[in-house]
XYZ file of C-alpha atoms in Angstrom:
701
model
C -46.462 141.987 -110.813
C -43.419 144.141 -110.181
C -41.722 146.216 -112.808
C -38.196 145.260 -113.720
C -36.012 147.786 -111.867
C -33.448 147.908 -114.668
C -36.116 149.250 -117.021
C -37.166 151.928 -114.526
C -33.605 153.257 -114.703
C -33.496 153.456 -118.505
C -34.586 157.064 -118.777
C -32.189 158.232 -116.057
C -29.297 156.321 -117.566
C -29.805 157.802 -121.001
C -29.650 161.342 -119.566
C -25.972 160.821 -118.636
C -24.088 161.761 -121.804
C -20.500 161.054 -120.740
C -19.645 157.353 -121.071
C -17.691 155.644 -118.328
C -16.252 153.393 -121.062
C -15.830 154.302 -124.710
C -14.390 151.808 -127.210
C -13.494 153.218 -130.632
C -12.014 151.442 -133.667
C -10.659 148.581 -131.539
C -8.626 145.996 -133.456
C -7.130 143.010 -131.643
C -5.281 140.632 -133.941
C -3.388 137.401 -133.391
C -0.227 136.901 -135.429
C 0.245 133.207 -136.256
C 2.485 131.344 -138.678
C -0.497 130.691 -140.937
C -1.643 134.318 -141.055
C -3.198 137.167 -139.109
C -6.363 136.279 -137.177
C -8.502 139.435 -137.030
C -10.449 138.465 -133.900
C -11.672 142.007 -133.170
C -11.721 144.262 -136.193
C -12.957 147.828 -135.716
C -15.324 147.495 -132.730
C -16.930 150.571 -131.228
C -19.491 151.064 -128.453
C -19.815 152.856 -125.130
C -21.156 152.176 -121.641
C -22.813 154.938 -119.638
C -22.568 155.281 -115.840
C -25.042 152.944 -114.126
C -25.863 151.165 -117.396
C -25.817 147.459 -118.266
C -24.726 146.748 -121.851
C -24.846 143.252 -123.345
C -22.521 141.956 -126.071
C -24.005 138.997 -127.959
C -23.063 136.845 -130.926
C -21.973 133.362 -131.941
C -18.820 131.717 -130.632
C -15.864 133.232 -132.461
C -17.561 136.585 -133.028
C -14.987 138.384 -130.855
C -17.048 138.987 -127.690
C -14.606 137.566 -125.137
C -11.544 139.013 -126.902
C -13.214 142.436 -126.669
C -13.655 141.960 -122.907
C -10.064 140.777 -122.466
C -8.834 143.729 -124.552
C -10.609 146.135 -122.197
C -8.818 144.480 -119.276
C -5.501 144.453 -121.206
C -5.275 140.664 -120.738
C -4.346 139.756 -124.319
C -1.325 137.453 -124.429
C 1.098 136.892 -127.302
C 0.720 136.291 -130.190
C -2.265 138.602 -129.741
C -1.918 142.390 -129.817
C -4.154 145.432 -129.768
C -3.027 146.976 -133.047
C -5.377 149.946 -133.296
C -8.121 151.899 -131.568
C -8.942 153.482 -128.221
C -10.414 152.098 -124.981
C -11.189 155.131 -122.861
C -12.177 154.607 -119.234
C -13.289 157.873 -117.649
C -11.484 159.696 -120.437
C -8.148 157.874 -120.020
C -6.991 155.549 -122.813
C -6.358 152.113 -121.275
C -4.199 151.061 -124.234
C -1.613 153.734 -123.408
C -1.270 152.849 -119.701
C 1.978 151.276 -118.506
C 2.098 147.975 -116.618
C 1.887 149.596 -113.158
C -1.059 151.797 -114.142
C -3.066 148.951 -115.689
C -2.492 146.735 -112.625
C -3.782 149.556 -110.447
C -6.850 149.897 -112.681
C -7.794 146.183 -112.644
C -9.902 145.264 -109.642
C -9.897 148.792 -108.274
C -11.716 150.565 -111.132
C -12.675 147.709 -113.479
C -13.532 144.266 -112.152
C -13.893 141.114 -114.223
C -15.985 137.988 -113.692
C -14.803 135.078 -115.812
C -16.919 132.347 -117.403
C -15.597 129.288 -115.548
C -15.082 129.997 -111.842
C -13.440 126.625 -111.220
C -10.544 127.478 -113.525
C -10.422 131.106 -112.322
C -10.277 130.276 -108.603
C -7.127 128.759 -107.121
C -8.101 125.208 -106.067
C -5.496 124.986 -103.264
C -6.197 128.363 -101.640
C -9.056 129.039 -99.229
C -11.804 131.429 -100.314
C -10.918 134.018 -97.666
C -7.423 134.530 -99.047
C -8.663 134.829 -102.631
C -11.089 137.638 -101.716
C -8.833 139.391 -99.207
C -5.789 139.579 -101.472
C -7.759 141.568 -104.066
C -8.862 144.072 -101.426
C -5.432 144.456 -99.814
C -3.651 144.743 -103.170
C -5.447 148.029 -103.838
C -6.034 149.326 -100.293
C -2.862 148.276 -98.505
C -2.072 150.810 -95.812
C -5.655 152.049 -95.583
C -7.397 148.744 -94.793
C -6.156 146.182 -92.253
C -6.348 142.447 -92.865
C -9.044 142.182 -90.189
C -11.122 144.814 -91.987
C -10.560 143.000 -95.305
C -11.818 139.733 -93.784
C -14.851 141.562 -92.400
C -15.434 143.032 -95.855
C -15.185 139.499 -97.335
C -17.890 138.236 -94.956
C -20.081 141.177 -95.965
C -19.504 140.455 -99.669
C -20.362 136.759 -99.398
C -23.493 137.635 -97.425
C -24.434 140.165 -100.120
C -23.907 137.500 -102.788
C -26.407 135.223 -101.049
C -23.964 132.628 -99.680
C -25.297 131.108 -96.429
C -23.051 131.087 -93.328
C -20.423 133.366 -94.926
C -18.031 133.115 -91.946
C -17.805 129.354 -92.422
C -17.776 129.637 -96.227
C -14.610 131.761 -96.064
C -12.652 128.801 -94.696
C -13.681 126.497 -97.553
C -11.859 125.639 -100.769
C -13.470 126.180 -104.216
C -14.196 122.470 -104.763
C -16.433 122.496 -101.682
C -18.896 124.826 -103.433
C -21.436 124.151 -106.153
C -21.066 125.847 -109.549
C -23.505 128.594 -108.582
C -21.732 129.227 -105.282
C -18.341 129.432 -107.031
C -19.779 131.980 -109.439
C -21.022 134.021 -106.482
C -17.505 133.919 -105.019
C -16.173 135.232 -108.348
C -18.720 138.060 -108.169
C -17.606 138.806 -104.605
C -13.990 139.068 -105.814
C -15.060 141.248 -108.754
C -17.047 143.597 -106.486
C -14.468 143.505 -103.659
C -13.398 147.133 -104.174
C -16.768 148.310 -105.534
C -15.376 149.150 -108.985
C -17.547 151.470 -111.074
C -17.369 149.020 -114.024
C -17.667 145.213 -114.131
C -16.890 143.113 -117.218
C -18.824 139.831 -116.856
C -17.881 137.180 -119.429
C -20.614 134.512 -119.672
C -21.287 134.584 -115.890
C -24.334 132.285 -116.167
C -23.232 129.793 -118.848
C -23.869 126.112 -117.960
C -25.571 127.035 -114.662
C -29.004 125.620 -113.964
C -31.954 127.961 -114.372
C -32.579 128.847 -110.720
C -28.904 129.602 -110.057
C -28.805 131.596 -113.298
C -31.823 133.620 -112.180
C -30.193 134.191 -108.794
C -27.019 135.502 -110.466
C -29.077 137.782 -112.719
C -31.052 139.129 -109.759
C -27.783 139.693 -107.927
C -26.221 141.588 -110.845
C -29.393 143.661 -111.137
C -29.294 144.565 -107.438
C -25.632 145.527 -107.606
C -26.326 147.624 -110.680
C -29.317 149.313 -109.026
C -28.016 149.733 -105.473
C -24.365 150.571 -106.160
C -24.755 152.204 -109.582
C -22.167 149.822 -111.019
C -21.937 149.764 -114.810
C -21.896 146.238 -116.246
C -20.587 145.024 -119.589
C -22.219 141.608 -119.954
C -20.792 139.194 -122.537
C -23.193 136.360 -123.313
C -24.773 134.250 -126.042
C -28.058 133.957 -124.111
C -30.557 136.465 -125.468
C -32.930 135.708 -122.584
C -30.279 136.932 -120.155
C -29.926 140.107 -122.226
C -33.682 140.732 -122.115
C -33.724 140.215 -118.356
C -30.795 142.454 -117.484
C -29.520 144.817 -120.182
C -30.425 148.384 -121.091
C -28.609 148.253 -124.435
C -27.289 145.507 -126.715
C -24.243 145.258 -128.979
C -24.436 142.460 -131.567
C -21.091 141.209 -132.902
C -20.347 139.089 -135.949
C -16.923 138.118 -137.342
C -15.099 140.653 -135.170
C -17.380 143.598 -135.990
C -20.398 145.316 -134.459
C -23.330 144.730 -136.808
C -26.088 146.218 -134.632
C -26.438 148.181 -131.418
C -29.244 149.931 -129.610
C -31.752 149.762 -126.741
C -32.462 146.150 -125.755
C -36.199 146.513 -126.267
C -35.674 147.756 -129.856
C -32.940 145.305 -130.863
C -34.798 142.245 -129.544
C -38.265 143.326 -130.723
C -37.406 144.987 -134.068
C -33.897 143.915 -135.154
C -32.396 145.919 -138.013
C -29.820 143.303 -139.006
C -30.724 139.861 -140.424
C -28.035 138.268 -138.246
C -29.770 139.494 -135.080
C -33.073 138.174 -136.407
C -31.444 134.816 -137.167
C -30.082 134.583 -133.612
C -33.545 135.285 -132.211
C -35.111 132.651 -134.490
C -32.605 130.037 -133.274
C -33.529 130.499 -129.595
C -36.003 127.906 -128.253
C -38.622 129.756 -126.233
C -40.479 128.550 -123.195
C -43.478 130.758 -123.914
C -44.173 129.576 -127.458
C -43.559 126.599 -129.785
C -41.248 126.791 -132.786
C -42.456 127.191 -136.364
C -41.113 123.799 -137.403
C -42.304 121.591 -134.573
C -39.336 119.902 -132.909
C -36.805 121.558 -135.228
C -35.275 124.947 -134.558
C -34.300 127.615 -137.066
C -30.565 127.734 -137.747
C -28.191 130.084 -139.534
C -26.957 128.154 -142.535
C -23.272 128.034 -143.341
C -20.279 128.873 -141.170
C -18.791 132.164 -139.901
C -16.050 133.496 -142.198
C -12.382 132.654 -141.751
C -10.957 135.445 -139.515
C -7.728 135.262 -141.522
C -9.475 136.088 -144.791
C -12.504 138.317 -144.344
C -14.544 139.256 -147.416
C -14.438 142.876 -148.576
C -18.202 143.287 -148.406
C -20.688 142.472 -145.636
C -19.210 139.566 -143.685
C -22.658 138.055 -143.133
C -23.537 138.204 -146.860
C -22.679 134.535 -147.702
C -25.160 133.330 -145.021
C -27.823 136.016 -145.461
C -31.114 135.103 -147.177
C -31.856 138.803 -147.838
C -28.574 139.781 -149.541
C -28.584 142.187 -152.452
C -25.869 143.255 -154.872
C -24.832 146.197 -152.705
C -23.918 143.763 -149.891
C -20.666 143.092 -151.767
C -19.646 146.542 -150.479
C -18.733 146.755 -146.806
C -21.564 148.438 -144.825
C -21.112 150.973 -142.048
C -23.203 151.416 -138.906
C -26.192 153.576 -139.840
C -28.665 154.987 -137.311
C -32.124 154.107 -138.621
C -33.905 154.862 -135.333
C -32.844 157.045 -132.393
C -29.941 155.245 -130.717
C -30.461 152.140 -132.864
C -27.769 151.454 -135.497
C -27.118 148.585 -137.867
C -24.519 147.762 -140.530
C -26.953 146.544 -143.185
C -27.697 147.993 -146.630
C -31.118 146.288 -146.772
C -32.486 147.763 -143.534
C -30.959 151.147 -144.410
C -32.902 151.249 -147.686
C -36.273 150.058 -146.367
C -38.418 151.524 -143.610
C -39.449 148.044 -142.487
C -36.868 145.306 -143.214
C -38.259 142.183 -144.920
C -37.568 139.919 -141.926
C -39.889 142.091 -139.832
C -42.664 141.904 -142.451
C -42.668 138.126 -142.771
C -45.581 136.426 -141.081
C -44.768 133.580 -138.732
C -47.169 130.649 -138.620
C -46.658 128.810 -135.375
C -47.100 125.064 -135.271
C -47.470 122.688 -132.367
C -44.459 120.691 -131.158
C -46.673 117.603 -131.325
C -46.802 117.683 -135.160
C -43.394 116.051 -135.564
C -44.192 113.581 -132.778
C -47.193 112.207 -134.690
C -44.990 111.574 -137.741
C -42.713 109.321 -135.695
C -43.724 105.913 -134.500
C -43.619 105.611 -130.721
C -44.368 102.058 -129.649
C -46.245 101.178 -126.489
C -43.602 98.517 -125.915
C -41.145 99.754 -123.242
C -37.481 99.651 -124.201
C -36.426 100.523 -120.646
C -38.208 99.776 -117.375
C -36.806 101.190 -114.123
C -38.297 100.195 -110.773
C -37.258 101.320 -107.280
C -33.865 102.518 -108.526
C -31.732 103.829 -105.669
C -28.131 104.996 -105.406
C -26.502 106.074 -102.153
C -22.883 107.201 -101.869
C -20.908 106.989 -98.635
C -18.762 110.071 -98.057
C -16.503 111.399 -95.297
C -15.839 109.696 -91.996
C -12.692 108.083 -90.663
C -11.731 105.131 -92.823
C -10.745 103.156 -89.684
C -13.207 104.116 -86.976
C -15.642 106.799 -88.067
C -19.011 106.284 -89.731
C -19.582 107.779 -93.155
C -22.375 110.100 -94.221
C -24.781 108.911 -96.906
C -25.543 110.966 -100.023
C -29.046 110.196 -101.290
C -28.238 110.746 -104.977
C -31.157 108.736 -106.446
C -34.037 107.511 -104.278
C -36.704 105.036 -105.392
C -37.046 106.156 -109.022
C -39.611 104.465 -111.271
C -39.572 105.250 -114.997
C -40.806 103.581 -118.176
C -39.310 104.635 -121.521
C -41.171 103.612 -124.678
C -39.349 102.591 -127.828
C -38.867 105.575 -130.169
C -39.726 108.356 -127.714
C -37.662 111.108 -126.132
C -37.802 111.463 -122.368
C -36.595 114.827 -121.087
C -35.010 114.850 -117.635
C -34.848 118.260 -115.927
C -33.976 119.645 -112.520
C -31.352 121.699 -110.735
C -27.748 120.633 -110.261
C -27.679 118.015 -107.520
C -31.144 116.690 -108.324
C -29.759 113.321 -109.455
C -30.174 113.558 -113.242
C -26.619 112.650 -114.215
C -26.411 109.951 -111.534
C -29.574 108.377 -112.927
C -28.058 108.474 -116.422
C -24.895 106.763 -115.209
C -26.915 104.126 -113.385
C -28.812 103.333 -116.591
C -25.511 103.023 -118.464
C -24.073 100.964 -115.596
C -21.258 103.456 -115.072
C -22.390 103.308 -111.413
C -23.569 100.221 -109.577
C -27.012 100.394 -108.000
C -27.826 100.374 -104.289
C -31.279 98.931 -104.958
C -33.826 98.535 -107.731
C -33.971 97.072 -111.233
C -33.113 98.380 -114.725
C -34.778 96.203 -117.347
C -33.357 96.642 -120.868
C -33.973 94.134 -123.685
C -35.126 91.558 -121.141
C -32.041 91.874 -118.920
C -31.813 93.418 -115.460
C -28.721 95.586 -115.926
C -28.420 96.115 -112.173
C -27.770 92.391 -111.670
C -25.226 91.873 -114.475
C -21.470 91.780 -114.052
C -19.213 93.676 -116.478
C -18.607 90.642 -118.721
C -22.350 90.181 -119.202
C -22.808 93.930 -119.775
C -20.353 94.255 -122.671
C -22.575 92.727 -125.401
C -25.421 95.035 -124.331
C -23.363 98.228 -124.442
C -23.500 98.305 -128.247
C -27.275 98.779 -127.943
C -27.053 101.681 -125.455
C -24.698 104.640 -125.781
C -24.109 107.951 -124.049
C -23.434 111.486 -125.301
C -21.510 113.441 -122.679
C -21.770 117.112 -121.713
C -18.197 118.175 -122.433
C -17.021 116.862 -125.818
C -13.462 118.011 -125.187
C -13.170 116.095 -121.902
C -14.865 112.974 -123.278
C -12.699 112.744 -126.424
C -9.145 111.424 -126.094
C -6.870 114.332 -127.082
C -4.233 111.874 -128.339
C -6.581 110.067 -130.725
C -7.488 111.492 -134.118
C -11.045 111.508 -135.445
C -10.644 108.196 -137.274
C -9.466 106.452 -134.097
C -12.003 108.183 -131.837
C -15.114 107.442 -133.891
C -14.076 103.924 -134.912
C -13.042 102.696 -131.449
C -16.452 101.301 -130.320
C -17.075 99.786 -133.766
C -13.692 98.039 -133.797
C -14.296 96.732 -130.258
C -17.662 95.152 -131.128
C -16.685 94.086 -134.687
C -13.212 92.705 -134.179
C -13.171 90.958 -137.574
C -13.903 94.129 -139.587
C -11.259 95.185 -142.108
C -9.597 98.610 -142.036
C -11.461 99.560 -145.230
C -14.811 98.551 -143.759
C -14.115 100.506 -140.577
C -13.108 103.635 -142.537
C -16.229 103.435 -144.679
C -18.353 103.173 -141.563
C -16.611 106.152 -139.937
C -16.946 108.327 -143.059
C -20.631 107.414 -143.388
C -21.299 108.320 -139.742
C -19.409 111.615 -139.912
C -21.424 112.614 -142.981
C -24.615 111.698 -141.152
C -23.808 114.183 -138.422
C -22.983 116.908 -140.960
C -19.175 116.831 -140.963
C -16.667 116.844 -143.830
C -15.324 113.326 -143.316
C -12.469 113.283 -145.832
C -10.875 116.460 -144.521
C -10.894 115.597 -140.822
C -10.071 111.908 -140.289
C -6.465 112.576 -139.287
C -7.109 115.698 -137.226
C -7.300 115.867 -133.410
C -10.030 117.229 -131.058
C -8.210 120.497 -130.275
C -8.379 121.427 -133.974
C -12.187 121.702 -133.934
C -14.790 124.096 -132.562
C -17.075 123.115 -129.670
C -19.969 122.343 -132.024
C -17.774 120.186 -134.258
C -16.396 118.296 -131.248
C -19.939 117.622 -130.066
C -20.815 116.223 -133.510
C -17.748 113.966 -133.362
C -18.906 112.722 -129.958
C -22.375 112.046 -131.364
C -20.868 110.168 -134.331
C -18.874 108.022 -131.914
C -21.986 107.268 -129.852
C -24.133 106.375 -132.887
C -21.654 104.399 -135.009
C -23.006 101.147 -133.525
C -26.604 102.254 -134.290
C -27.749 101.806 -130.680
C -31.395 101.540 -129.682
C -31.108 103.778 -126.602
C -29.070 106.988 -126.337
C -28.598 108.846 -123.054
C -27.627 112.474 -123.752
C -26.280 114.211 -120.636
C -26.349 117.995 -121.184
C -25.178 117.683 -124.823
C -25.784 121.374 -125.611
C -24.600 123.046 -122.422
C -22.352 126.082 -123.047
C -22.892 126.029 -126.836
C -24.021 129.242 -128.537
C -27.619 129.446 -129.754
C -26.948 128.584 -133.394
C -24.757 125.544 -132.674
C -27.259 124.497 -130.003
C -30.062 124.614 -132.582
C -27.936 122.633 -135.065
C -27.251 119.881 -132.490
C -30.940 119.669 -131.510
C -32.006 119.398 -135.150
C -29.324 116.769 -135.743
C -30.599 114.668 -132.834
C -34.189 114.985 -134.108
C -33.183 113.976 -137.653
C -31.139 111.004 -136.458
C -33.997 109.853 -134.257
C -36.426 109.850 -137.163
C -33.895 108.225 -139.497
C -32.622 105.501 -137.139
C -35.600 105.037 -134.790
C -33.567 106.016 -131.728
C -34.876 106.333 -128.188
C -33.479 109.260 -126.194
C -33.150 110.140 -122.544
C -32.274 113.827 -122.869
C -30.888 115.623 -119.809
C -30.738 119.427 -119.754
C -31.004 122.474 -117.492
C -32.747 124.458 -120.217
C -36.479 123.783 -120.042
C -37.091 125.629 -123.313
C -34.798 123.202 -125.153
C -36.410 120.196 -123.493
C -39.868 121.448 -124.438
C -38.994 121.332 -128.122
C -37.256 117.968 -128.258
C -39.008 115.807 -125.638
C -42.241 113.822 -125.894
C -42.474 113.397 -122.133
C -40.649 115.246 -119.370
C -39.658 113.975 -115.925
C -38.786 116.555 -113.272
C -36.262 115.465 -110.619
C -35.612 116.988 -107.216
C -33.188 115.675 -104.584
C -32.996 112.223 -106.140
C -36.687 111.700 -106.847
C -39.000 112.201 -109.800
C -41.636 114.605 -108.509
C -43.613 115.167 -111.751
C -43.833 113.488 -115.154
C -46.135 114.292 -118.071
C -46.348 114.763 -121.825
C -44.389 117.845 -122.851
C -47.383 119.930 -123.934
C -49.339 118.990 -120.814
C -46.482 119.804 -118.442
C -45.952 123.307 -119.840
C -49.679 123.995 -120.077
C -50.555 122.769 -116.603
C -47.543 122.254 -114.297
C -48.799 120.799 -111.030
C -45.780 120.736 -108.743
C -44.553 124.037 -107.212
C -40.976 123.017 -108.050
C -41.798 122.641 -111.753
C -43.413 126.081 -111.677
C -40.332 127.500 -109.975
C -38.076 126.125 -112.711
C -40.302 127.644 -115.404
C -40.332 131.019 -113.638
C -36.531 131.055 -113.610
C -36.064 130.627 -117.390
C -35.218 133.972 -119.055
C -37.168 134.702 -122.239
C -35.639 136.805 -125.062
C -38.457 139.348 -124.962
C -37.979 142.533 -122.961
C -41.730 143.134 -122.531
C -42.282 139.589 -121.242
C -39.322 139.844 -118.868
C -40.534 143.233 -117.657
C -43.922 141.779 -116.717
C -42.579 138.747 -114.837
C -42.346 138.683 -111.069
C -38.856 139.295 -109.751
C -37.104 137.632 -106.842
C -39.060 134.363 -106.888
C -38.586 132.455 -103.604
C -36.020 129.985 -104.914
C -33.961 129.478 -101.753
C -31.077 127.028 -101.486
C -31.345 123.348 -102.359
C -31.146 121.273 -99.130
C -28.366 118.840 -98.325
C -28.511 115.493 -100.127
C -26.864 113.992 -97.033
C -29.709 115.020 -94.749
C -32.752 115.681 -96.966
C -35.913 117.135 -95.391
C -38.540 114.768 -94.034
C -41.781 114.304 -95.934
C -41.822 116.310 -99.146
C -38.221 117.198 -99.920
C -39.246 120.476 -101.573
C -41.118 121.764 -98.525
C -38.214 123.937 -97.272
C -38.495 126.066 -100.446
C -42.215 125.737 -101.207
C -44.513 128.775 -100.771
C -47.510 126.437 -100.358
C -46.031 124.313 -97.547
C -48.357 122.983 -94.844
C -47.912 120.727 -91.803
C -48.719 117.586 -93.795
C -45.727 118.226 -96.073
C -43.287 117.558 -93.207
C -45.128 114.514 -91.920
C -45.713 112.385 -95.023
C -43.805 111.807 -98.273
C -46.180 112.438 -101.191
C -46.247 109.479 -103.631
C -45.812 109.969 -107.380
C -49.506 109.485 -108.178
C -51.448 109.856 -111.407
C -53.339 113.133 -111.453
C -54.763 112.756 -114.940
C -54.079 110.627 -117.990
C -50.275 110.465 -118.505
C -49.632 113.137 -115.854
C -48.278 112.077 -112.447
C -47.162 114.358 -109.621
C -45.784 113.940 -106.082
C -47.551 116.757 -104.236
C -50.181 116.610 -101.474
C -51.937 119.694 -102.859
C -51.693 119.226 -106.629
C -55.489 119.454 -107.021
C -55.573 122.911 -105.411
C -52.622 124.138 -107.503
C -54.023 122.984 -110.853
C -54.597 126.055 -113.012
C -52.759 128.376 -110.582
C -50.099 130.399 -112.417
C -48.451 132.037 -109.387
C -44.961 131.100 -110.555
C -45.281 131.241 -114.338
C-alpha cells in the first residue's frame, strides 16, 4: 500500500505560518423585499501555502457564497457588508474592478460545480482555455504558445488526444471530461490558489476518483493551495489537510481533517458523519440512515443562541447563548458549549451497535413471483452519417440484458456513466422502443405494445427522475403537478377527491401539504422538490418504481432523508424498486440485490451482502476501490492511482470481454471469447473467465 501523499505533506504545510488566504469576520448578505438574508455571517478561516482546506455543510450553510465572496462574484442584491478577505496580505474586498479582474485566473482560479453551464456551448474548447491565458499574459505569450500550453494542460488533466480534443465543443465530452476542461482553465496560469466548488458532485465514482487524484497531484507537484467546497465527507478525507464545517452561515468547527472526522467536537459534525452511508460498514439501523431532525434556521431570522440548538439532541440551557469558536485541542476549534465543558463530548462516548443491512430485508415480504422479467433486451442507437448517402454508426447502449425482479424487492443498478443504466430504465418504462428482447410486466410484453395499449399499464409503473427541477413543470403549482397522473387515470374524480388524494400523498412524503399546494417548484429546496417528484410518482400507488439517480447532487442529510423515505414507503405500500445510482455505498444500504452494468451489459449480479463481501468481477472491485470513505485513516491506507483508464467507445466496443482494455488480469482468452453471465454460486452470477481465481482476492478493495 502507498501512503497518501497529501498526508505526507501535513507536517511541512503546518510549518508555514503565513496564510496565503485569510478570511476574517466575513458577512455576505442579500437584501430582499422580505428581509435581509444573512447567507454568510461572520466566517473566519485561513489557507496556508500548499494546503488543501475543505469547507463542508448542508445545502444553504453558506459554503458556495463564501467561495463566490472570495472571488468577488456576488451579484445584487447580495453584498459583502463586513469583514476581510486577505490574499497574500492584500484585502480583496478593497480592490477596484481592474485589480480584481487581474487577480481572478492569474492568482486565484475557480472551478465551478456544473461544467456544462460554466463552459460556453458554442465555443470550441481551445478558445475557452486560450482566452484565459492571453487575458493575463498578453504581450508576453503568443497565441501559438497559448495553444501549446492548452495541449499541455489537457494532457496533464488526463484527456486523451489533447490536440484533437481542443477542436471539440463542450457537448462532445462526458461530464468527467468537461470537469477536466474546467480544471485546465482554472490551472491555465498556474495560480497559487484554486477555489473548487463541488468539483466532483454528480460524477460517477471512477471519474470522481480521477478528479481527486488529479487535484492531489496538482497540489503536490505545483504546490497549489486548494479551497475545496463540498458536501461529500469522503472527498474531504481523501484530499484535505484541514476541514471547516459551516452551519447557517457560520463556522461551527475547524481543524485537521483527521481530528474533525475521527473526533468531532460539534454535534452537527457528528450528525453529518452519521448520515453518510459507508461502503466499509453497515448502518446502525439496517436499511435506514441517521438523519438530522428538523430544518436549518431561516437565514432572515437567526436565533440569538446556538443556531444548531433547535436540532441538537445534546443541547443544554447555556446553548441559548451564542457560542464562540473555542480551541479544545491544538488547531481544533468548535463553537459548542457542551464540548467546551467536557473533556470527551457525549457523542464520542456513545457506543454504536452495528446491525446487518439484512435485518430490515427479513421484515419485508419479498415474493418469489417475478413482477418483471427481462430477456435478451437490446437497444442500439444510430448516430452520425449522411442522412442521404452515408451509413450511420451504431451505439450499443444496452446489449442482451437478462434480469428478473421479484415482487417487493429492491434491485440496485450501478456502473459508470455510459454503462447503459438509464437507457435500461427508459426501456423498462417504454420511454425508448427496444431493438430486440422482451419486457414481461403483469403478463404483458411491454416491448410489443403500442402506446395505446401501454397507457393502462403506466399507472402500475412509475419513474422518479434524477433532476427534480427539470422533471417538474415550472408553470404548474404543486397541486397541479402531483395530481396530474391521478386526474389522467381517474377522469371521473371530483376536485375534492383529487385534493384529498394530493394532500394525503404529500403528507406521506413528509411535506406540509396545506402550505404548499399553490406554490411553484422554484420556491422549494432541492430536497423538497425531490419529495414532490416522489409524491407525483406514487400518487397512483404503482407496483414498480424505477428511480434514476434520485439522490444525485443532494447533500448528505437530504440524501439520507430521501433514502429513508423510499424505504418507509416500500414497507408501507409493498413497492418494488429498481434503484439506479453512482454511489455504491448508498446502493449497499437500500438494495436487496445489485446488478453491475458495463458498456450495455450486466457483468455481475448478487445479493447486496454477498456482492460487497466477495466481488468477483474486476470491474466491480474497481468501482468499490474508487468510492471515497469519510475516514482519514482508511483513505490513507488505500492504494492510490488505481488503473481505471478510460471507458471504451460504445460505438466500437472491444471484442470478447468489454472490460479487458482496463482489466489488470486480462489474458488472451478475454479478447477471443465473450464471457457469459454464469452462476458462480447460489444467487451470484458473474461474466468473467477467471472469476474462480479472483474469488477472495482483495487487490482492488
